[in-house]
mmCIF file of N, CA and C in Angstrom:
data_model
loop_
_atom_site.group_PDB
_atom_site.id
_atom_site.type_symbol
_atom_site.label_atom_id
_atom_site.label_comp_id
_atom_site.label_asym_id
_atom_site.label_seq_id
_atom_site.Cartn_x
_atom_site.Cartn_y
_atom_site.Cartn_z
ATOM 1 N N MET A 1 205.763 191.025 -193.989
ATOM 2 C CA MET A 1 206.700 191.533 -193.037
ATOM 3 C C MET A 1 206.363 191.093 -191.625
ATOM 4 N N SER A 2 205.063 191.045 -191.284
ATOM 5 C CA SER A 2 204.700 190.601 -189.947
ATOM 6 C C SER A 2 205.051 189.135 -189.746
ATOM 7 N N TYR A 3 205.039 188.341 -190.848
ATOM 8 C CA TYR A 3 205.423 186.941 -190.769
ATOM 9 C C TYR A 3 206.889 186.820 -190.364
ATOM 10 N N ARG A 4 207.710 187.666 -190.863
ATOM 11 C CA ARG A 4 209.134 187.633 -190.525
ATOM 12 C C ARG A 4 209.349 188.037 -189.081
ATOM 13 N N ARG A 5 208.552 189.010 -188.626
ATOM 14 C CA ARG A 5 208.684 189.436 -187.234
ATOM 15 C C ARG A 5 208.316 188.306 -186.285
ATOM 16 N N ASP A 6 207.210 187.626 -186.572
ATOM 17 C CA ASP A 6 206.782 186.522 -185.722
ATOM 18 C C ASP A 6 207.822 185.414 -185.696
ATOM 19 N N ASN A 7 208.382 185.105 -186.854
ATOM 20 C CA ASN A 7 209.414 184.076 -186.897
ATOM 21 C C ASN A 7 210.668 184.514 -186.160
ATOM 22 N N ASN A 8 211.003 185.783 -186.276
ATOM 23 C CA ASN A 8 212.176 186.280 -185.565
ATOM 24 C C ASN A 8 211.955 186.221 -184.058
ATOM 25 N N ARG A 9 210.754 186.552 -183.660
ATOM 26 C CA ARG A 9 210.444 186.501 -182.221
ATOM 27 C C ARG A 9 210.575 185.082 -181.700
ATOM 28 N N GLY A 10 209.965 184.170 -182.419
ATOM 29 C CA GLY A 10 210.029 182.778 -181.991
ATOM 30 C C GLY A 10 211.458 182.299 -181.931
ATOM 31 N N GLY A 11 212.241 182.674 -182.918
ATOM 32 C CA GLY A 11 213.629 182.260 -182.950
ATOM 33 C C GLY A 11 214.435 182.904 -181.844
ATOM 34 N N SER A 12 214.179 184.161 -181.607
ATOM 35 C CA SER A 12 214.941 184.847 -180.568
ATOM 36 C C SER A 12 214.532 184.359 -179.179
ATOM 37 N N ARG A 13 213.276 184.020 -179.001
ATOM 38 C CA ARG A 13 212.843 183.464 -177.713
ATOM 39 C C ARG A 13 213.536 182.139 -177.451
ATOM 40 N N ALA A 14 213.546 181.318 -178.454
ATOM 41 C CA ALA A 14 214.195 180.022 -178.289
ATOM 42 C C ALA A 14 215.668 180.211 -177.996
ATOM 43 N N ALA A 15 216.274 181.197 -178.665
ATOM 44 C CA ALA A 15 217.690 181.445 -178.429
ATOM 45 C C ALA A 15 217.920 181.977 -177.013
ATOM 46 N N LEU A 16 217.010 182.757 -176.546
ATOM 47 C CA LEU A 16 217.161 183.311 -175.194
ATOM 48 C C LEU A 16 216.984 182.246 -174.119
ATOM 49 N N PHE A 17 216.024 181.380 -174.294
ATOM 50 C CA PHE A 17 215.690 180.444 -173.229
ATOM 51 C C PHE A 17 216.352 179.076 -173.369
ATOM 52 N N ASP A 18 217.075 178.811 -174.437
ATOM 53 C CA ASP A 18 217.754 177.526 -174.578
ATOM 54 C C ASP A 18 218.850 177.356 -173.541
ATOM 55 N N ASN A 19 219.484 178.404 -173.185
ATOM 56 C CA ASN A 19 220.598 178.318 -172.242
ATOM 57 C C ASN A 19 220.125 178.218 -170.788
ATOM 58 N N LEU A 20 218.840 178.357 -170.530
ATOM 59 C CA LEU A 20 218.349 178.373 -169.156
ATOM 60 C C LEU A 20 217.876 177.014 -168.668
ATOM 61 N N ASP A 21 218.059 175.976 -169.435
ATOM 62 C CA ASP A 21 217.614 174.649 -169.000
ATOM 63 C C ASP A 21 218.337 174.212 -167.739
ATOM 64 N N GLY A 22 219.610 174.456 -167.670
ATOM 65 C CA GLY A 22 220.380 174.071 -166.482
ATOM 66 C C GLY A 22 220.013 174.906 -165.268
ATOM 67 N N ILE A 23 219.681 176.152 -165.479
ATOM 68 C CA ILE A 23 219.311 177.041 -164.360
ATOM 69 C C ILE A 23 217.980 176.615 -163.777
ATOM 70 N N GLU A 24 217.042 176.202 -164.652
ATOM 71 C CA GLU A 24 215.738 175.781 -164.153
ATOM 72 C C GLU A 24 215.866 174.573 -163.256
ATOM 73 N N GLU A 25 216.770 173.694 -163.580
ATOM 74 C CA GLU A 25 216.889 172.469 -162.790
ATOM 75 C C GLU A 25 217.522 172.726 -161.439
ATOM 76 N N GLY A 26 218.523 173.570 -161.354
ATOM 77 C CA GLY A 26 219.219 173.735 -160.084
ATOM 78 C C GLY A 26 219.092 175.118 -159.486
ATOM 79 N N GLY A 27 219.375 176.109 -160.295
ATOM 80 C CA GLY A 27 219.442 177.478 -159.795
ATOM 81 C C GLY A 27 218.107 178.035 -159.364
ATOM 82 N N LEU A 28 217.075 177.773 -160.124
ATOM 83 C CA LEU A 28 215.778 178.321 -159.772
ATOM 84 C C LEU A 28 215.178 177.602 -158.569
ATOM 85 N N ARG A 29 215.481 176.363 -158.413
ATOM 86 C CA ARG A 29 214.977 175.654 -157.234
ATOM 87 C C ARG A 29 215.580 176.231 -155.967
ATOM 88 N N ALA A 30 216.854 176.483 -155.987
ATOM 89 C CA ALA A 30 217.508 177.073 -154.815
ATOM 90 C C ALA A 30 216.913 178.443 -154.541
ATOM 91 N N SER A 31 216.675 179.175 -155.580
ATOM 92 C CA SER A 31 216.098 180.501 -155.427
ATOM 93 C C SER A 31 214.692 180.412 -154.865
ATOM 94 N N SER A 32 213.901 179.458 -155.341
ATOM 95 C CA SER A 32 212.524 179.357 -154.858
ATOM 96 C C SER A 32 212.496 178.850 -153.416
ATOM 97 N N SER A 33 213.414 177.956 -153.028
ATOM 98 C CA SER A 33 213.410 177.501 -151.630
ATOM 99 C C SER A 33 213.867 178.627 -150.713
ATOM 100 N N TYR A 34 214.827 179.413 -151.194
ATOM 101 C CA TYR A 34 215.260 180.575 -150.410
ATOM 102 C C TYR A 34 214.102 181.554 -150.266
ATOM 103 N N SER A 35 213.347 181.739 -151.332
ATOM 104 C CA SER A 35 212.184 182.616 -151.310
ATOM 105 C C SER A 35 211.131 182.082 -150.334
ATOM 106 N N ARG A 36 210.946 180.752 -150.332
ATOM 107 C CA ARG A 36 209.997 180.168 -149.385
ATOM 108 C C ARG A 36 210.438 180.369 -147.952
ATOM 109 N N ASP A 37 211.762 180.244 -147.691
ATOM 110 C CA ASP A 37 212.275 180.480 -146.340
ATOM 111 C C ASP A 37 212.041 181.922 -145.908
ATOM 112 N N ILE A 38 212.273 182.841 -146.826
ATOM 113 C CA ILE A 38 212.035 184.257 -146.509
ATOM 114 C C ILE A 38 210.554 184.488 -146.268
ATOM 115 N N ASP A 39 209.716 183.894 -147.124
ATOM 116 C CA ASP A 39 208.268 184.044 -146.943
ATOM 117 C C ASP A 39 207.822 183.447 -145.620
ATOM 118 N N GLU A 40 208.376 182.292 -145.239
ATOM 119 C CA GLU A 40 208.033 181.671 -143.944
ATOM 120 C C GLU A 40 208.430 182.583 -142.799
ATOM 121 N N HIS A 41 209.634 183.130 -142.910
ATOM 122 C CA HIS A 41 210.122 184.022 -141.854
ATOM 123 C C HIS A 41 209.230 185.260 -141.741
ATOM 124 N N GLU A 42 208.868 185.847 -142.874
ATOM 125 C CA GLU A 42 207.984 187.010 -142.858
ATOM 126 C C GLU A 42 206.606 186.638 -142.321
ATOM 127 N N ASN A 43 206.120 185.459 -142.678
ATOM 128 C CA ASN A 43 204.829 184.997 -142.158
ATOM 129 C C ASN A 43 204.887 184.802 -140.654
ATOM 130 N N ASP A 44 206.005 184.238 -140.154
ATOM 131 C CA ASP A 44 206.159 184.065 -138.712
ATOM 132 C C ASP A 44 206.183 185.409 -138.001
ATOM 133 N N LYS A 45 206.909 186.366 -138.574
ATOM 134 C CA LYS A 45 206.944 187.702 -137.968
ATOM 135 C C LYS A 45 205.558 188.328 -137.980
ATOM 136 N N SER A 46 204.864 188.194 -139.096
ATOM 137 C CA SER A 46 203.511 188.752 -139.196
ATOM 138 C C SER A 46 202.566 188.063 -138.219
ATOM 139 N N LEU A 47 202.742 186.738 -138.085
ATOM 140 C CA LEU A 47 201.908 185.985 -137.159
ATOM 141 C C LEU A 47 202.161 186.420 -135.717
ATOM 142 N N ASN A 48 203.431 186.615 -135.358
ATOM 143 C CA ASN A 48 203.761 187.085 -134.009
ATOM 144 C C ASN A 48 203.213 188.485 -133.770
ATOM 145 N N SER A 49 203.322 189.342 -134.776
ATOM 146 C CA SER A 49 202.779 190.692 -134.658
ATOM 147 C C SER A 49 201.266 190.653 -134.489
ATOM 148 N N LEU A 50 200.624 189.797 -135.263
ATOM 149 C CA LEU A 50 199.169 189.658 -135.173
ATOM 150 C C LEU A 50 198.763 189.109 -133.813
ATOM 151 N N GLN A 51 199.542 188.152 -133.306
ATOM 152 C CA GLN A 51 199.249 187.581 -131.989
ATOM 153 C C GLN A 51 199.397 188.641 -130.903
ATOM 154 N N ASP A 52 200.428 189.481 -130.999
ATOM 155 C CA ASP A 52 200.597 190.570 -130.036
ATOM 156 C C ASP A 52 199.416 191.537 -130.090
ATOM 157 N N ARG A 53 198.959 191.825 -131.292
ATOM 158 C CA ARG A 53 197.810 192.725 -131.434
ATOM 159 C C ARG A 53 196.549 192.110 -130.838
ATOM 160 N N VAL A 54 196.376 190.806 -131.044
ATOM 161 C CA VAL A 54 195.196 190.128 -130.493
ATOM 162 C C VAL A 54 195.242 190.151 -128.976
ATOM 163 N N VAL A 55 196.422 189.906 -128.398
ATOM 164 C CA VAL A 55 196.564 189.944 -126.939
ATOM 165 C C VAL A 55 196.271 191.348 -126.431
ATOM 166 N N PHE A 56 196.803 192.360 -127.129
ATOM 167 C CA PHE A 56 196.551 193.746 -126.733
ATOM 168 C C PHE A 56 195.062 194.068 -126.792
ATOM 169 N N LEU A 57 194.404 193.673 -127.884
ATOM 170 C CA LEU A 57 192.970 193.948 -128.016
ATOM 171 C C LEU A 57 192.158 193.199 -126.978
ATOM 172 N N LYS A 58 192.596 191.981 -126.626
ATOM 173 C CA LYS A 58 191.895 191.216 -125.590
ATOM 174 C C LYS A 58 191.998 191.933 -124.248
ATOM 175 N N ARG A 59 193.193 192.423 -123.927
ATOM 176 C CA ARG A 59 193.355 193.184 -122.674
ATOM 177 C C ARG A 59 192.515 194.456 -122.704
ATOM 178 N N LEU A 60 192.532 195.124 -123.855
ATOM 179 C CA LEU A 60 191.777 196.371 -123.990
ATOM 180 C C LEU A 60 190.285 196.126 -123.809
ATOM 181 N N THR A 61 189.760 195.074 -124.428
ATOM 182 C CA THR A 61 188.334 194.789 -124.267
ATOM 183 C C THR A 61 188.012 194.388 -122.831
ATOM 184 N N GLY A 62 188.942 193.691 -122.165
ATOM 185 C CA GLY A 62 188.736 193.367 -120.751
ATOM 186 C C GLY A 62 188.680 194.624 -119.900
ATOM 187 N N ASP A 63 189.593 195.570 -120.170
ATOM 188 C CA ASP A 63 189.589 196.837 -119.436
ATOM 189 C C ASP A 63 188.315 197.628 -119.705
ATOM 190 N N ILE A 64 187.868 197.627 -120.954
ATOM 191 C CA ILE A 64 186.627 198.328 -121.295
ATOM 192 C C ILE A 64 185.449 197.685 -120.567
ATOM 193 N N HIS A 65 185.442 196.359 -120.512
ATOM 194 C CA HIS A 65 184.371 195.643 -119.821
ATOM 195 C C HIS A 65 184.341 196.016 -118.331
ATOM 196 N N GLU A 66 185.506 196.041 -117.695
ATOM 197 C CA GLU A 66 185.572 196.437 -116.279
ATOM 198 C C GLU A 66 185.094 197.872 -116.092
ATOM 199 N N GLU A 67 185.488 198.758 -117.006
ATOM 200 C CA GLU A 67 185.080 200.162 -116.898
ATOM 201 C C GLU A 67 183.568 200.303 -117.058
ATOM 202 N N VAL A 68 182.996 199.558 -117.975
ATOM 203 C CA VAL A 68 181.543 199.601 -118.186
ATOM 204 C C VAL A 68 180.817 199.091 -116.946
ATOM 205 N N GLN A 69 181.310 198.007 -116.362
ATOM 206 C CA GLN A 69 180.686 197.482 -115.145
ATOM 207 C C GLN A 69 180.780 198.499 -114.017
ATOM 208 N N SER A 70 181.939 199.154 -113.889
ATOM 209 C CA SER A 70 182.112 200.180 -112.853
ATOM 210 C C SER A 70 181.124 201.322 -113.051
ATOM 211 N N HIS A 71 180.976 201.768 -114.300
ATOM 212 C CA HIS A 71 180.038 202.865 -114.565
ATOM 213 C C HIS A 71 178.589 202.422 -114.332
ATOM 214 N N ASN A 72 178.272 201.182 -114.654
ATOM 215 C CA ASN A 72 176.919 200.696 -114.391
ATOM 216 C C ASN A 72 176.613 200.673 -112.899
ATOM 217 N N ARG A 73 177.596 200.245 -112.087
ATOM 218 C CA ARG A 73 177.393 200.270 -110.636
ATOM 219 C C ARG A 73 177.197 201.700 -110.138
ATOM 220 N N LEU A 74 178.006 202.626 -110.655
ATOM 221 C CA LEU A 74 177.878 204.031 -110.272
ATOM 222 C C LEU A 74 176.497 204.571 -110.654
ATOM 223 N N LEU A 75 176.044 204.245 -111.861
ATOM 224 C CA LEU A 75 174.722 204.710 -112.287
ATOM 225 C C LEU A 75 173.607 204.097 -111.445
ATOM 226 N N ASP A 76 173.755 202.840 -111.052
ATOM 227 C CA ASP A 76 172.756 202.214 -110.177
ATOM 228 C C ASP A 76 172.689 202.931 -108.834
ATOM 229 N N ARG A 77 173.862 203.252 -108.266
ATOM 230 C CA ARG A 77 173.868 203.979 -106.980
ATOM 231 C C ARG A 77 173.249 205.356 -107.140
ATOM 232 N N MET A 78 173.577 206.038 -108.258
ATOM 233 C CA MET A 78 172.985 207.361 -108.488
ATOM 234 C C MET A 78 171.473 207.258 -108.645
ATOM 235 N N GLY A 79 171.008 206.233 -109.346
ATOM 236 C CA GLY A 79 169.563 206.038 -109.522
ATOM 237 C C GLY A 79 168.880 205.801 -108.191
ATOM 238 N N ASN A 80 169.505 205.000 -107.327
ATOM 239 C CA ASN A 80 168.932 204.772 -105.995
ATOM 240 C C ASN A 80 168.911 206.050 -105.177
ATOM 241 N N GLY A 81 169.986 206.842 -105.274
ATOM 242 C CA GLY A 81 170.025 208.130 -104.571
ATOM 243 C C GLY A 81 168.954 209.081 -105.074
ATOM 244 N N MET A 82 168.753 209.087 -106.388
ATOM 245 C CA MET A 82 167.716 209.961 -106.956
ATOM 246 C C MET A 82 166.323 209.516 -106.520
ATOM 247 N N ASP A 83 166.108 208.220 -106.439
ATOM 248 C CA ASP A 83 164.812 207.724 -105.980
ATOM 249 C C ASP A 83 164.538 208.141 -104.536
ATOM 250 N N SER A 84 165.559 208.046 -103.688
ATOM 251 C CA SER A 84 165.354 208.443 -102.288
ATOM 252 C C SER A 84 165.144 209.951 -102.187
ATOM 253 N N ALA A 85 165.864 210.730 -103.004
ATOM 254 C CA ALA A 85 165.666 212.185 -102.995
ATOM 255 C C ALA A 85 164.273 212.540 -103.498
ATOM 256 N N ARG A 86 163.784 211.809 -104.481
ATOM 257 C CA ARG A 86 162.437 212.050 -104.989
ATOM 258 C C ARG A 86 161.406 211.780 -103.900
ATOM 259 N N GLY A 87 161.632 210.716 -103.111
ATOM 260 C CA GLY A 87 160.718 210.412 -102.006
ATOM 261 C C GLY A 87 160.705 211.519 -100.961
ATOM 262 N N VAL A 88 161.901 212.026 -100.633
ATOM 263 C CA VAL A 88 161.986 213.113 -99.643
ATOM 264 C C VAL A 88 161.298 214.364 -100.184
ATOM 265 N N MET A 89 161.541 214.695 -101.454
ATOM 266 C CA MET A 89 160.936 215.897 -102.036
ATOM 267 C C MET A 89 159.415 215.784 -102.124
ATOM 268 N N SER A 90 158.905 214.606 -102.454
ATOM 269 C CA SER A 90 157.448 214.469 -102.533
ATOM 270 C C SER A 90 156.831 214.602 -101.138
ATOM 271 N N GLY A 91 157.507 214.084 -100.109
ATOM 272 C CA GLY A 91 157.013 214.267 -98.735
ATOM 273 C C GLY A 91 157.012 215.727 -98.337
ATOM 274 N N THR A 92 158.057 216.448 -98.708
ATOM 275 C CA THR A 92 158.146 217.879 -98.382
ATOM 276 C C THR A 92 157.059 218.658 -99.116
ATOM 277 N N MET A 93 156.831 218.323 -100.367
ATOM 278 C CA MET A 93 155.786 219.012 -101.121
ATOM 279 C C MET A 93 154.401 218.735 -100.542
ATOM 280 N N ASP A 94 154.190 217.522 -100.084
ATOM 281 C CA ASP A 94 152.904 217.208 -99.442
ATOM 282 C C ASP A 94 152.707 218.053 -98.189
ATOM 283 N N ARG A 95 153.775 218.229 -97.429
ATOM 284 C CA ARG A 95 153.671 219.070 -96.211
ATOM 285 C C ARG A 95 153.380 220.519 -96.566
ATOM 286 N N PHE A 96 154.048 221.036 -97.605
ATOM 287 C CA PHE A 96 153.783 222.409 -98.023
ATOM 288 C C PHE A 96 152.343 222.567 -98.491
ATOM 289 N N LYS A 97 151.817 221.587 -99.175
ATOM 290 C CA LYS A 97 150.427 221.659 -99.613
ATOM 291 C C LYS A 97 149.489 221.733 -98.420
ATOM 292 N N MET A 98 149.784 220.925 -97.391
ATOM 293 C CA MET A 98 148.926 220.957 -96.194
ATOM 294 C C MET A 98 149.009 222.314 -95.498
ATOM 295 N N VAL A 99 150.205 222.906 -95.467
ATOM 296 C CA VAL A 99 150.381 224.200 -94.807
ATOM 297 C C VAL A 99 149.630 225.285 -95.570
ATOM 298 N N PHE A 100 149.683 225.277 -96.875
ATOM 299 C CA PHE A 100 149.058 226.332 -97.655
ATOM 300 C C PHE A 100 147.544 226.163 -97.803
ATOM 301 N N GLU A 101 147.000 225.019 -97.387
ATOM 302 C CA GLU A 101 145.556 224.846 -97.455
ATOM 303 C C GLU A 101 144.843 225.708 -96.411
ATOM 304 N N LYS A 102 145.473 225.950 -95.307
ATOM 305 C CA LYS A 102 144.863 226.787 -94.254
ATOM 306 C C LYS A 102 145.323 228.230 -94.438
ATOM 307 N N LYS A 103 144.390 229.170 -94.237
ATOM 308 C CA LYS A 103 144.695 230.576 -94.442
ATOM 309 C C LYS A 103 145.664 231.101 -93.378
ATOM 310 N N SER A 104 145.509 230.704 -92.134
ATOM 311 C CA SER A 104 146.396 231.193 -91.071
ATOM 312 C C SER A 104 147.809 230.636 -91.269
ATOM 313 N N SER A 105 147.910 229.422 -91.736
ATOM 314 C CA SER A 105 149.229 228.830 -91.987
ATOM 315 C C SER A 105 149.910 229.540 -93.151
ATOM 316 N N ARG A 106 149.114 230.000 -94.101
ATOM 317 C CA ARG A 106 149.672 230.700 -95.246
ATOM 318 C C ARG A 106 150.322 232.008 -94.796
ATOM 319 N N ARG A 107 149.655 232.730 -93.886
ATOM 320 C CA ARG A 107 150.213 233.988 -93.374
ATOM 321 C C ARG A 107 151.506 233.720 -92.614
ATOM 322 N N THR A 108 151.511 232.699 -91.810
ATOM 323 C CA THR A 108 152.706 232.361 -91.021
ATOM 324 C C THR A 108 153.864 231.991 -91.955
ATOM 325 N N CYS A 109 153.565 231.241 -92.967
ATOM 326 C CA CYS A 109 154.600 230.827 -93.932
ATOM 327 C C CYS A 109 155.157 232.046 -94.657
ATOM 328 N N LYS A 110 154.284 232.986 -95.072
ATOM 329 C CA LYS A 110 154.747 234.201 -95.738
ATOM 330 C C LYS A 110 155.637 235.018 -94.805
ATOM 331 N N LEU A 111 155.272 235.095 -93.562
ATOM 332 C CA LEU A 111 156.063 235.845 -92.586
ATOM 333 C C LEU A 111 157.452 235.217 -92.426
ATOM 334 N N VAL A 112 157.502 233.896 -92.345
ATOM 335 C CA VAL A 112 158.789 233.202 -92.213
ATOM 336 C C VAL A 112 159.645 233.437 -93.461
ATOM 337 N N MET A 113 159.027 233.401 -94.620
ATOM 338 C CA MET A 113 159.779 233.631 -95.854
ATOM 339 C C MET A 113 160.326 235.054 -95.912
ATOM 340 N N TYR A 114 159.562 236.035 -95.472
ATOM 341 C CA TYR A 114 160.056 237.411 -95.449
ATOM 342 C C TYR A 114 161.260 237.538 -94.526
ATOM 343 N N PHE A 115 161.207 236.889 -93.367
ATOM 344 C CA PHE A 115 162.340 236.944 -92.434
ATOM 345 C C PHE A 115 163.593 236.277 -93.038
ATOM 346 N N VAL A 116 163.392 235.171 -93.678
ATOM 347 C CA VAL A 116 164.538 234.472 -94.301
ATOM 348 C C VAL A 116 165.123 235.341 -95.411
ATOM 349 N N LEU A 117 164.276 235.942 -96.233
ATOM 350 C CA LEU A 117 164.742 236.812 -97.308
ATOM 351 C C LEU A 117 165.471 238.030 -96.741
ATOM 352 N N ALA A 118 164.934 238.639 -95.691
ATOM 353 C CA ALA A 118 165.588 239.786 -95.063
ATOM 354 C C ALA A 118 166.943 239.373 -94.479
ATOM 355 N N PHE A 119 167.020 238.215 -93.874
ATOM 356 C CA PHE A 119 168.277 237.734 -93.310
ATOM 357 C C PHE A 119 169.329 237.540 -94.405
ATOM 358 N N ILE A 120 168.918 236.991 -95.528
ATOM 359 C CA ILE A 120 169.857 236.769 -96.628
ATOM 360 C C ILE A 120 170.359 238.099 -97.182
ATOM 361 N N ILE A 121 169.467 239.076 -97.330
ATOM 362 C CA ILE A 121 169.868 240.390 -97.846
ATOM 363 C C ILE A 121 170.833 241.063 -96.881
ATOM 364 N N ILE A 122 170.535 241.036 -95.601
ATOM 365 C CA ILE A 122 171.419 241.651 -94.594
ATOM 366 C C ILE A 122 172.781 240.949 -94.582
ATOM 367 N N TYR A 123 172.779 239.634 -94.700
ATOM 368 C CA TYR A 123 174.026 238.867 -94.709
ATOM 369 C C TYR A 123 174.920 239.304 -95.873
ATOM 370 N N TYR A 124 174.350 239.418 -97.068
ATOM 371 C CA TYR A 124 175.149 239.821 -98.224
ATOM 372 C C TYR A 124 175.573 241.282 -98.141
ATOM 373 N N LEU A 125 174.768 242.137 -97.556
ATOM 374 C CA LEU A 125 175.174 243.538 -97.385
ATOM 375 C C LEU A 125 176.378 243.637 -96.442
ATOM 376 N N PHE A 126 176.323 242.934 -95.325
ATOM 377 C CA PHE A 126 177.441 242.940 -94.387
ATOM 378 C C PHE A 126 178.701 242.332 -95.028
ATOM 379 N N ARG A 127 178.506 241.310 -95.755
ATOM 380 C CA ARG A 127 179.635 240.646 -96.410
ATOM 381 C C ARG A 127 180.254 241.557 -97.475
ATOM 382 N N PHE A 128 179.419 242.301 -98.191
ATOM 383 C CA PHE A 128 179.903 243.197 -99.223
ATOM 384 C C PHE A 128 180.675 244.387 -98.628
ATOM 385 N N PHE A 129 180.178 244.964 -97.522
ATOM 386 C CA PHE A 129 180.813 246.127 -96.925
ATOM 387 C C PHE A 129 181.999 245.766 -96.044
ATOM 388 N N MET A 130 182.095 244.561 -95.585
ATOM 389 C CA MET A 130 183.234 244.172 -94.740
ATOM 390 C C MET A 130 184.315 243.729 -95.647
#
């Protein structure tokens, strides 16, 4: 029975495709060239889209590069400012060390601090009640 099926298949295939000889010569070629034209058109559209994306990404990376350079300059200025502030603070600390080495200077410094603290307290009391 399987032998008959195989023979029937072969026969039916031949019967199905015998009439397509003329289509293969003319009709399918026209169809394939039309398909190639559509594929070319789609490829051109995809290529243009890809080119637009590349241009956009190039601009974006340029903008990112400019932003990074701007931030680097800002950080350099901040670093220089911090270095100068560190120099001022170390000079001030050296002066405080010299003042606190002497006992009489220590008393004077404590007295000045008490006056400053009292002034701040009085200032906030007046501000609170007014």
